[in-house]
């Protein structure tokens, strides 16, 4: 069975085709294509939802043709069309859902609405070192920071989550305060490589809260206060102040993610960790998680770097894995709706 996946929840249009292999094997990725809108939004310092929607409209069909060419497949060889139903920007989601349902109707093929975070969560299955269930998942994206216990496809238990900003948001907002533009995460982490992570003592909220929740909103205030104190030194090319502040900010975020992940592994007794979502591309986070997991006898898995941020492959994969697990029937009802706000556990109850 071939599943086409369409992702359009935010500022990346992603399309991919996977083929199920049965027998518990991970579906095979036959082709995937991505268009990032970063360059377009850069002028505005962040994502402009209306521009995002219009660009998804321009990109989705050419990307679909590209994927079919890569896979050597024709449109009518697609068996099911999976699309991101939420969470995300409503207008952007409507483009992917509308195209998926129109294609489904035209081809007489069913459609499948997928939860964006489930896509991220399952994306490491496409890596060269795929995980096995059960595991603890650390989901760290621009909009979400969650720790989950994952016992199988569709069997997710929320262990803890952010009570305010997400980890990616903390990277992005701090980067903006340092004048690093959008998207800030990769830029901040690049600058951090040249700085001293111990230069500034920044807060690590909820580190000792005894639960698995996170809070990152206070960090940006601390970064702002520190940046103001530094004043002109921040932009003095002879000073390392900006790189030091970037490194200290990254250290604070990574430290909290690391310690809470270890606490989740301890609490559940599980010996496997999966890291997914855009922040999972962060090198410092990977290095520190690798070291801690090695010390603790924990296996840790990541998506391929190209599949850490939003992409169509994870949506096609999640669709294929849900179908194979028999937990979601594909639908011939093309009266689609989207769910801009959609908790993952709710999605599984209502799918
Ligand atoms: O998963 P994703 O592509 O989109 C959402 O679903 O939100 O994640 C995007 C987030 C952004 O906040 C971006 O700054 C962050 O991931 N990010 C990074 C890195 N690469 C992407 N943060 C830190 N270090 C990176 N290397
Ligand atoms: Zn995402």
Short mmCIF file of C-alpha atoms and ligand atoms in Angstrom, two decimals:
data_model
loop_
_atom_site.label_atom_id
_atom_site.label_comp_id
_atom_site.label_asym_id
_atom_site.label_seq_id
_atom_site.Cartn_x
_atom_site.Cartn_y
_atom_site.Cartn_z
CA UNK A 1 0.00 0.00 0.00
CA UNK A 2 1.33 3.45 -0.95
CA UNK A 3 0.57 6.40 1.32
CA UNK A 4 1.09 9.99 0.20
CA UNK A 5 1.73 12.43 3.06
CA UNK A 6 1.14 16.19 2.93
CA UNK A 7 2.40 18.56 5.62
CA UNK A 8 1.43 22.24 5.62
CA UNK A 9 0.91 23.19 9.27
CA UNK A 10 3.36 26.08 9.46
CA UNK A 11 6.19 27.38 7.26
CA UNK A 12 7.25 24.24 5.43
CA UNK A 13 5.40 22.47 2.64
CA UNK A 14 6.33 18.79 2.72
CA UNK A 15 5.14 15.92 0.54
CA UNK A 16 6.28 12.29 0.66
CA UNK A 17 5.34 8.81 -0.49
CA UNK A 18 5.87 5.68 1.63
CA UNK A 19 5.06 2.03 0.96
CA UNK A 20 4.02 -0.35 3.71
CA UNK A 21 5.97 -3.60 3.90
CA UNK A 22 3.87 -5.57 6.36
CA UNK A 23 5.25 -8.05 8.89
CA UNK A 24 5.96 -5.34 11.44
CA UNK A 25 8.54 -3.72 9.15
CA UNK A 26 8.84 0.06 9.07
CA UNK A 27 7.28 1.49 5.87
CA UNK A 28 9.75 2.38 3.14
CA UNK A 29 10.26 6.00 2.08
CA UNK A 30 9.91 6.11 -1.71
CA UNK A 31 10.39 9.85 -2.16
CA UNK A 32 10.05 13.12 -0.32
CA UNK A 33 10.27 16.82 -1.18
CA UNK A 34 10.20 19.93 0.93
CA UNK A 35 9.92 23.65 0.43
CA UNK A 36 10.91 25.87 3.32
CA UNK A 37 9.38 29.36 3.50
CA UNK A 38 12.09 30.66 5.80
CA UNK A 39 13.55 33.07 3.23
CA UNK A 40 10.08 34.52 2.57
CA UNK A 41 9.24 35.12 6.25
CA UNK A 42 12.70 36.37 7.18
CA UNK A 43 11.89 39.93 6.11
CA UNK A 44 9.10 40.01 8.74
CA UNK A 45 11.06 38.42 11.60
CA UNK A 46 8.58 35.56 11.93
CA UNK A 47 5.91 33.52 10.18
CA UNK A 48 3.15 35.60 8.51
CA UNK A 49 0.20 33.16 8.43
CA UNK A 50 -1.50 34.56 5.32
CA UNK A 51 1.73 34.46 3.32
CA UNK A 52 2.36 30.94 4.57
CA UNK A 53 -1.04 29.72 3.28
CA UNK A 54 -0.57 31.33 -0.12
CA UNK A 55 2.87 29.82 -0.51
CA UNK A 56 1.63 26.33 0.45
CA UNK A 57 -0.91 26.68 -2.40
CA UNK A 58 1.90 27.47 -4.85
CA UNK A 59 4.15 24.63 -3.71
CA UNK A 60 2.05 21.61 -2.90
CA UNK A 61 1.29 20.31 -6.42
CA UNK A 62 4.80 20.79 -7.89
CA UNK A 63 6.21 19.04 -4.81
CA UNK A 64 3.73 16.20 -5.27
CA UNK A 65 4.83 15.76 -8.92
CA UNK A 66 8.45 15.78 -7.80
CA UNK A 67 7.80 13.05 -5.20
CA UNK A 68 5.98 10.85 -7.71
CA UNK A 69 8.89 11.26 -10.15
CA UNK A 70 11.40 10.28 -7.46
CA UNK A 71 9.31 7.24 -6.63
CA UNK A 72 8.69 6.34 -10.29
CA UNK A 73 4.97 6.22 -9.44
CA UNK A 74 1.80 7.57 -11.03
CA UNK A 75 -0.97 9.44 -9.22
CA UNK A 76 -3.34 6.49 -9.47
CA UNK A 77 -0.83 4.26 -7.68
CA UNK A 78 -1.46 6.18 -4.47
CA UNK A 79 -3.72 4.15 -2.17
CA UNK A 80 -4.29 6.58 0.70
CA UNK A 81 -3.63 10.28 1.20
CA UNK A 82 -2.54 11.36 4.67
CA UNK A 83 -2.44 15.04 5.61
CA UNK A 84 -1.69 17.11 8.70
CA UNK A 85 -5.03 17.92 10.28
CA UNK A 86 -3.55 19.87 13.19
CA UNK A 87 -2.22 21.47 15.29
CA UNK A 88 -0.89 24.47 13.39
CA UNK A 89 -1.97 27.61 11.54
CA UNK A 90 -5.59 27.21 10.42
CA UNK A 91 -5.14 28.71 6.96
CA UNK A 92 -1.98 26.71 6.31
CA UNK A 93 -3.60 23.48 7.48
CA UNK A 94 -6.59 24.12 5.22
CA UNK A 95 -4.33 24.11 2.14
CA UNK A 96 -2.88 20.65 2.82
CA UNK A 97 -6.26 19.22 3.90
CA UNK A 98 -8.04 20.76 0.91
CA UNK A 99 -5.52 19.41 -1.57
CA UNK A 100 -5.48 15.98 0.09
CA UNK A 101 -9.28 15.72 0.02
CA UNK A 102 -9.54 17.01 -3.54
CA UNK A 103 -6.94 14.47 -4.67
CA UNK A 104 -8.73 11.74 -2.74
CA UNK A 105 -12.06 12.60 -4.29
CA UNK A 106 -10.60 12.82 -7.81
CA UNK A 107 -8.74 9.52 -7.49
CA UNK A 108 -11.44 7.75 -5.49
CA UNK A 109 -8.94 7.14 -2.67
CA UNK A 110 -9.53 7.58 1.06
CA UNK A 111 -7.88 10.24 3.20
CA UNK A 112 -6.44 10.21 6.69
CA UNK A 113 -6.06 13.26 8.98
CA UNK A 114 -2.84 13.02 10.98
CA UNK A 115 -1.70 14.74 14.16
CA UNK A 116 1.45 16.72 13.43
CA UNK A 117 3.12 15.71 16.70
CA UNK A 118 2.50 12.04 16.06
CA UNK A 119 4.43 12.56 12.83
CA UNK A 120 7.37 14.01 14.75
CA UNK A 121 7.12 11.28 17.37
CA UNK A 122 7.32 8.45 14.83
CA UNK A 123 9.88 10.13 12.51
CA UNK A 124 12.90 8.34 14.10
CA UNK A 125 11.49 5.09 12.67
CA UNK A 126 12.77 6.32 9.28
CA UNK A 127 16.33 6.67 10.61
CA UNK A 128 19.19 4.22 10.11
CA UNK A 129 18.82 3.28 13.79
CA UNK A 130 15.06 2.97 14.36
CA UNK A 131 13.71 2.53 17.91
CA UNK A 132 11.55 -0.27 19.27
CA UNK A 133 8.53 0.22 21.55
CA UNK A 134 8.23 1.05 24.39
CA UNK A 135 10.18 4.27 24.86
CA UNK A 136 10.14 7.72 26.40
CA UNK A 137 9.76 10.45 23.79
CA UNK A 138 11.05 13.98 24.20
CA UNK A 139 9.10 16.09 21.72
CA UNK A 140 10.75 19.45 21.29
CA UNK A 141 9.43 21.69 18.53
CA UNK A 142 8.65 25.34 17.97
CA UNK A 143 5.21 24.96 19.51
CA UNK A 144 5.48 22.00 21.88
CA UNK A 145 7.66 20.56 24.60
CA UNK A 146 6.41 17.26 25.92
CA UNK A 147 7.62 14.06 27.50
CA UNK A 148 5.56 11.01 26.61
CA UNK A 149 5.53 7.36 27.38
CA UNK A 150 5.05 5.54 24.08
CA UNK A 151 3.97 1.89 24.17
CA UNK A 152 3.05 1.52 20.50
CA UNK A 153 1.47 3.37 17.60
CA UNK A 154 -1.36 5.44 19.06
CA UNK A 155 -0.48 4.48 22.64
CA UNK A 156 0.86 7.70 24.08
CA UNK A 157 0.75 8.83 27.68
CA UNK A 158 1.65 12.43 28.47
CA UNK A 159 4.20 12.52 31.31
CA UNK A 160 4.90 16.23 31.36
CA UNK A 161 4.84 19.34 29.20
CA UNK A 162 5.64 23.01 29.17
CA UNK A 163 3.36 25.26 31.14
CA UNK A 164 4.25 28.27 28.97
CA UNK A 165 6.78 28.63 26.12
CA UNK A 166 8.07 25.66 24.15
CA UNK A 167 11.80 24.90 23.96
CA UNK A 168 11.92 25.99 20.30
CA UNK A 169 10.12 29.19 21.25
CA UNK A 170 12.73 29.83 23.96
CA UNK A 171 15.46 29.44 21.34
CA UNK A 172 13.60 31.66 18.85
CA UNK A 173 12.64 34.43 21.29
CA UNK A 174 16.10 34.58 22.86
CA UNK A 175 17.65 34.67 19.39
CA UNK A 176 15.39 37.58 18.46
CA UNK A 177 16.49 39.48 21.58
CA UNK A 178 20.09 38.95 20.46
CA UNK A 179 19.26 40.24 16.98
CA UNK A 180 19.80 36.87 15.32
CA UNK A 181 16.67 36.95 13.17
CA UNK A 182 14.26 34.15 12.33
CA UNK A 183 14.26 31.22 12.77
CA UNK A 184 16.43 31.79 15.80
CA UNK A 185 17.15 28.26 16.99
CA UNK A 186 19.74 27.25 14.41
CA UNK A 187 21.32 30.76 14.44
CA UNK A 188 21.56 30.85 18.22
CA UNK A 189 23.06 27.39 18.35
CA UNK A 190 25.66 28.32 15.72
CA UNK A 191 26.72 31.40 17.67
CA UNK A 192 26.74 29.38 20.91
CA UNK A 193 29.52 27.18 19.50
CA UNK A 194 31.88 30.15 19.90
CA UNK A 195 30.76 31.14 23.41
CA UNK A 196 31.25 30.06 27.01
CA UNK A 197 28.12 28.25 28.30
CA UNK A 198 29.10 29.11 31.90
CA UNK A 199 29.58 32.84 31.29
CA UNK A 200 26.11 33.80 32.56
CA UNK A 201 24.04 32.01 35.18
CA UNK A 202 20.56 31.85 33.61
CA UNK A 203 17.51 30.34 35.35
CA UNK A 204 16.51 26.71 34.90
CA UNK A 205 12.83 26.92 35.93
CA UNK A 206 11.05 23.88 37.38
CA UNK A 207 14.30 21.91 37.39
CA UNK A 208 13.59 20.73 40.91
CA UNK A 209 9.79 20.77 40.72
CA UNK A 210 9.61 17.02 41.22
CA UNK A 211 7.38 16.60 38.17
CA UNK A 212 8.13 16.39 34.45
CA UNK A 213 6.76 19.79 33.46
CA UNK A 214 8.80 22.57 31.87
CA UNK A 215 8.73 26.36 31.92
CA UNK A 216 10.76 28.51 29.56
CA UNK A 217 8.95 31.86 29.66
CA UNK A 218 11.22 33.24 32.40
CA UNK A 219 14.34 32.50 30.39
CA UNK A 220 13.71 35.13 27.74
CA UNK A 221 13.21 37.78 30.46
CA UNK A 222 16.53 36.76 31.99
CA UNK A 223 18.19 36.93 28.56
CA UNK A 224 16.67 40.37 27.97
CA UNK A 225 17.86 41.65 31.36
CA UNK A 226 21.35 40.32 30.72
CA UNK A 227 21.42 41.76 27.19
CA UNK A 228 20.43 45.19 28.55
CA UNK A 229 23.17 45.01 31.17
CA UNK A 230 25.72 44.24 28.48
CA UNK A 231 24.54 47.18 26.37
CA UNK A 232 27.00 48.12 23.61
CA UNK A 233 29.31 45.20 24.45
CA UNK A 234 26.72 42.90 22.93
CA UNK A 235 27.41 44.17 19.45
CA UNK A 236 31.12 44.88 19.88
CA UNK A 237 32.94 42.58 17.45
CA UNK A 238 35.92 42.52 19.82
CA UNK A 239 33.74 41.11 22.63
CA UNK A 240 32.56 37.52 23.08
CA UNK A 241 29.55 38.74 25.10
CA UNK A 242 26.91 37.85 22.52
CA UNK A 243 28.34 34.39 21.85
CA UNK A 244 28.67 33.84 25.62
CA UNK A 245 25.05 34.83 26.19
CA UNK A 246 23.93 32.57 23.32
CA UNK A 247 25.94 29.68 24.75
CA UNK A 248 24.56 30.26 28.26
CA UNK A 249 20.99 30.40 26.93
CA UNK A 250 21.43 27.17 25.02
CA UNK A 251 23.04 25.57 28.08
CA UNK A 252 20.04 26.48 30.24
CA UNK A 253 17.53 25.02 27.75
CA UNK A 254 19.57 21.88 27.11
CA UNK A 255 20.20 21.33 30.82
CA UNK A 256 16.48 21.32 31.64
CA UNK A 257 15.59 19.08 28.68
CA UNK A 258 18.35 16.67 29.62
CA UNK A 259 17.53 16.40 33.31
CA UNK A 260 13.77 16.07 32.79
CA UNK A 261 14.32 13.38 30.13
CA UNK A 262 16.52 11.43 32.51
CA UNK A 263 13.90 11.83 35.25
CA UNK A 264 11.21 10.50 32.87
CA UNK A 265 13.34 7.45 32.07
CA UNK A 266 13.87 6.85 35.78
CA UNK A 267 10.17 7.28 36.57
CA UNK A 268 9.02 4.88 33.86
CA UNK A 269 11.91 2.44 34.22
CA UNK A 270 12.26 2.46 30.42
CA UNK A 271 15.68 2.14 28.82
CA UNK A 272 15.01 3.85 25.53
CA UNK A 273 14.68 7.53 24.63
CA UNK A 274 13.43 9.02 21.36
CA UNK A 275 14.03 12.69 20.62
CA UNK A 276 11.92 14.39 17.95
CA UNK A 277 10.95 17.83 16.69
CA UNK A 278 13.01 20.75 15.38
CA UNK A 279 15.04 21.30 18.57
CA UNK A 280 16.13 17.67 18.28
CA UNK A 281 18.52 18.93 15.58
CA UNK A 282 20.45 20.88 18.22
CA UNK A 283 24.01 19.61 18.48
CA UNK A 284 24.60 20.47 22.13
CA UNK A 285 21.37 18.69 23.09
CA UNK A 286 22.37 15.58 21.13
CA UNK A 287 25.89 15.53 22.59
CA UNK A 288 24.70 15.86 26.16
CA UNK A 289 21.86 13.38 25.78
CA UNK A 290 24.23 10.88 24.14
CA UNK A 291 26.70 11.19 27.02
CA UNK A 292 24.05 10.91 29.75
CA UNK A 293 22.32 7.98 28.04
CA UNK A 294 25.60 6.14 27.63
CA UNK A 295 26.31 6.58 31.34
CA UNK A 296 22.83 5.34 32.23
CA UNK A 297 22.71 2.36 29.83
CA UNK A 298 19.94 4.04 27.81
CA UNK A 299 19.55 3.73 24.03
CA UNK A 300 18.76 7.06 22.37
CA UNK A 301 17.28 7.58 18.89
CA UNK A 302 16.85 10.66 16.72
CA UNK A 303 15.27 11.35 13.35
CA UNK A 304 17.71 11.92 10.48
CA UNK A 305 18.71 15.60 10.64
CA UNK A 306 16.70 16.38 7.49
CA UNK A 307 13.56 14.96 9.14
CA UNK A 308 13.88 16.75 12.50
CA UNK A 309 12.03 19.83 11.36
CA UNK A 310 8.65 19.70 9.60
CA UNK A 311 8.41 17.41 6.58
CA UNK A 312 5.95 15.27 4.62
CA UNK A 313 7.75 11.98 5.28
CA UNK A 314 6.69 11.92 8.93
CA UNK A 315 3.05 12.46 7.97
CA UNK A 316 3.09 9.71 5.33
CA UNK A 317 4.87 7.45 7.84
CA UNK A 318 2.41 8.16 10.68
CA UNK A 319 -0.48 7.51 8.27
CA UNK A 320 1.00 4.21 7.12
CA UNK A 321 1.82 3.08 10.67
CA UNK A 322 -1.68 3.95 11.93
CA UNK A 323 -3.26 2.04 9.05
CA UNK A 324 -1.02 -0.97 9.63
CA UNK A 325 -1.76 -0.93 13.36
CA UNK A 326 -5.47 -0.88 12.49
CA UNK A 327 -6.19 2.09 14.71
CA UNK A 328 -7.55 4.51 12.12
CA UNK A 329 -9.74 3.68 9.18
CA UNK A 330 -9.14 5.77 6.07
CA UNK A 331 -12.15 7.89 5.23
CA UNK A 332 -14.09 8.61 2.04
CA UNK A 333 -15.69 11.60 3.72
CA UNK A 334 -13.99 14.53 2.05
CA UNK A 335 -15.76 17.20 4.10
CA UNK A 336 -12.52 18.01 5.88
CA UNK A 337 -11.98 20.17 8.90
CA UNK A 338 -8.74 21.17 10.56
CA UNK A 339 -7.76 21.39 14.21
CA UNK A 340 -5.41 24.30 14.86
CA UNK A 341 -5.36 23.37 18.58
CA UNK A 342 -5.40 19.64 19.13
CA UNK A 343 -3.85 17.81 22.10
CA UNK A 344 -2.28 14.53 21.00
CA UNK A 345 -4.16 12.40 23.51
CA UNK A 346 -7.49 13.92 22.39
CA UNK A 347 -6.61 13.15 18.77
CA UNK A 348 -6.17 9.51 19.59
CA UNK A 349 -9.49 9.26 21.35
CA UNK A 350 -11.42 10.88 18.53
CA UNK A 351 -9.58 9.52 15.45
O1 LIG B 1 9.38 20.80 14.61
P1 LIG B 1 9.57 22.12 13.99
O2 LIG B 1 10.15 22.19 12.60
O3 LIG B 1 8.25 22.93 13.90
C1 LIG B 1 7.21 22.84 14.81
O4 LIG B 1 6.44 21.87 14.73
O5 LIG B 1 7.18 23.77 15.66
O6 LIG B 1 10.48 22.96 14.98
C2 LIG B 1 10.91 24.24 14.71
C3 LIG B 1 11.69 24.74 15.92
C4 LIG B 1 12.01 26.22 15.83
O7 LIG B 1 11.71 26.81 17.07
C5 LIG B 1 13.51 26.23 15.54
O8 LIG B 1 14.16 27.38 16.03
C6 LIG B 1 13.96 24.98 16.29
O9 LIG B 1 12.94 24.04 16.02
N1 LIG B 1 15.25 24.48 15.81
C7 LIG B 1 16.37 24.47 16.57
C8 LIG B 1 17.40 23.93 15.75
N2 LIG B 1 16.87 23.63 14.53
C9 LIG B 1 15.55 23.97 14.59
N3 LIG B 1 16.58 24.85 17.83
C10 LIG B 1 17.81 24.71 18.31
N4 LIG B 1 18.85 24.23 17.61
C11 LIG B 1 18.71 23.83 16.33
N5 LIG B 1 19.74 23.35 15.66
ZN1 LIG B 2 6.68 20.39 13.73
#
